[in-house]
Short mmCIF file of C-alpha atoms in Angstrom, two decimals:
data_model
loop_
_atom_site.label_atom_id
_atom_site.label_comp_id
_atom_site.label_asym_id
_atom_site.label_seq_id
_atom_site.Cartn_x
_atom_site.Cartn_y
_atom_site.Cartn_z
CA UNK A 7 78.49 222.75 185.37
CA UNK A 8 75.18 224.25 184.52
CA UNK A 9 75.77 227.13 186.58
CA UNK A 10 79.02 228.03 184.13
CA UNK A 11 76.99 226.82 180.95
CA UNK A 12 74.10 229.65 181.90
CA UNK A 13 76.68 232.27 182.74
CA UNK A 14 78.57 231.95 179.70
CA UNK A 15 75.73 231.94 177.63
CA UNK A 16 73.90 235.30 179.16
CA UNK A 17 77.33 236.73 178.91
CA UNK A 18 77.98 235.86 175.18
CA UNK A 19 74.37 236.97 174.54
CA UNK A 20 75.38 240.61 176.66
CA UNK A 21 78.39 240.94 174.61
CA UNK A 22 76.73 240.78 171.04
CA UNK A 23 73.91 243.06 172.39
CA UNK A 24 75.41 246.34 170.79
CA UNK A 25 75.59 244.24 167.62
CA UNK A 26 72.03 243.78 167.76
CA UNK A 27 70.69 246.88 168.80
CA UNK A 28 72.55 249.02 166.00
CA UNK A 29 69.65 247.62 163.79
CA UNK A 30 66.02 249.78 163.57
CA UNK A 31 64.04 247.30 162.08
CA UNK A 32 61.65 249.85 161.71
CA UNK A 33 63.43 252.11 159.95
CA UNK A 34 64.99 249.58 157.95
CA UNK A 35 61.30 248.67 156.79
CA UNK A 36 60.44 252.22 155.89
CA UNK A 37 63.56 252.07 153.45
CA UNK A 38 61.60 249.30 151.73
CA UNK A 39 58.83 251.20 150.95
CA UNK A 40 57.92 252.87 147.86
CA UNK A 41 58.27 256.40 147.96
CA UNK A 42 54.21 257.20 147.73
CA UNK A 43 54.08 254.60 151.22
CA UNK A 44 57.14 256.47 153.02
CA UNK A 45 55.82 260.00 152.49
CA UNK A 46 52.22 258.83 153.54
CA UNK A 47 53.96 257.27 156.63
CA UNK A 48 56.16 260.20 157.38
CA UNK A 49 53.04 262.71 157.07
CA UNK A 50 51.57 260.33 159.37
CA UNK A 51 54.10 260.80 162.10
CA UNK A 52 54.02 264.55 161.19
CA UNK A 53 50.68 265.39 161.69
CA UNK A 54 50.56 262.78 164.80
CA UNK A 55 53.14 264.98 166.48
CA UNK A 56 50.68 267.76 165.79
CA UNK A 57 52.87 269.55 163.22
CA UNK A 58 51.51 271.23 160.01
CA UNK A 59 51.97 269.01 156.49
CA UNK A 60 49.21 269.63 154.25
CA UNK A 61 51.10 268.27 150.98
CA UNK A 62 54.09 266.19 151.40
CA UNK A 63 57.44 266.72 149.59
CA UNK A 64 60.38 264.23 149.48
CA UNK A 65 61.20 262.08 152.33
CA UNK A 66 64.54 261.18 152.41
CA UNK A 67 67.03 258.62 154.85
CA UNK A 68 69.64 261.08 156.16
CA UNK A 69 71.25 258.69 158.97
CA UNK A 70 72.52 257.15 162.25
CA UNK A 71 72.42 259.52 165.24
CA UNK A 72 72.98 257.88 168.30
CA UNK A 73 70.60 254.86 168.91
CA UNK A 74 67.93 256.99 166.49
CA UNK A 75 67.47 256.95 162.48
CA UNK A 76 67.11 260.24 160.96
CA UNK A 77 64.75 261.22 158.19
CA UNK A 78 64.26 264.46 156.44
CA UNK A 79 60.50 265.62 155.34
CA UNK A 80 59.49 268.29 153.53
CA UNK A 81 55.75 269.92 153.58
CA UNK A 82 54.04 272.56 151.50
CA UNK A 83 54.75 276.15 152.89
CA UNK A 84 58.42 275.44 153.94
CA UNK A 85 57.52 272.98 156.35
CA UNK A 86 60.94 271.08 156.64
CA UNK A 87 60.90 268.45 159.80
CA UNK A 88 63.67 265.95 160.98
CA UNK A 89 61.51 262.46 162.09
CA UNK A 90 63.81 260.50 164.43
CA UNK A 91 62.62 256.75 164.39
CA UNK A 92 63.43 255.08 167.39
CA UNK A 93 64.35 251.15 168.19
CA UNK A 94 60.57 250.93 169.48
CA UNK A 95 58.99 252.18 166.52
CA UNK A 96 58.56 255.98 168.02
CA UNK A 97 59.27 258.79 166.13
CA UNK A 98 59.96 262.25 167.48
CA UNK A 99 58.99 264.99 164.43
CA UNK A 100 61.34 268.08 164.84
CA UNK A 101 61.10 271.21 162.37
CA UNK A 102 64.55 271.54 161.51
CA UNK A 103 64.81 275.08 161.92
CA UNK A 104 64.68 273.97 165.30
CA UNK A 105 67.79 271.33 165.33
CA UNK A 106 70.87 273.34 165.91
CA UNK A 107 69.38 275.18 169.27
CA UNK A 108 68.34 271.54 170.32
CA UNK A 109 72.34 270.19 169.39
CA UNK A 110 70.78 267.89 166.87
CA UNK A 111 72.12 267.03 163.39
CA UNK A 112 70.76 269.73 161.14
CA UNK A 113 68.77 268.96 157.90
CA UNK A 114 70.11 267.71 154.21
CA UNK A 115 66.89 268.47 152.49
CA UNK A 116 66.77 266.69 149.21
CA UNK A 117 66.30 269.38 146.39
CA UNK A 118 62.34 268.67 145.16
CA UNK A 119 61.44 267.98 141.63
CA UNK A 120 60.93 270.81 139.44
CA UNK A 121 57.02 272.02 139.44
CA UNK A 122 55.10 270.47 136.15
#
């Protein structure tokens, strides 16, 4: 009987498993951050990935793709990346110039505030 009890339960526990995993925690926590914290957390990632951001621009929450959360970031210069946070916590910095060679969701840049 606890033989069938243990296999029912690891197979309930496999069968909500996609449920689970669509979540990013990680991402879900950069959503709750003010907008000064996300774009000093994205220019983190940015420069980490040894890309070029000087002065950060919006940061914006484009989407899903695959198990991956897509954000847009835009740098002085033209500097446009797509930061892909991953289930872990990584994030992979791509300049989105460089998405459609790579078959990757291109870019929805937010349009950035008008220059005071």
């Amino acid at each position: 009987m606890k033989i069938v009890t243990a296999i029912t339960i690891a197979a309930v526990a496999l069968a909500s498993a996609p449920a689970l995993a669509a979540a990013n925690p990680f991402s879900d926590r950069l959503r709750t951050l003010s907008s000064t914290q996300q774009r000093a957390t994205m220019r983190r990632a940015v420069l980490d990935d040894g890309k070029y951001c000087r002065r950060i621009g919006p940061v914006a929450y484009q989407g899903p793709f695959k198990n991956l959360e897509m954000w847009t970031v835009q740098c002085d210069k033209g500097a446009n990346y797509a930061a892909f946070v991953g289930l872990d916590g990584s994030v992979q910095v791509r300049p989105c110039g460089d998405l459609a060679s790579l078959k990757l969701p291109t870019c929805r840049l937010p349009k950035a505030a008008p220059a005071k």
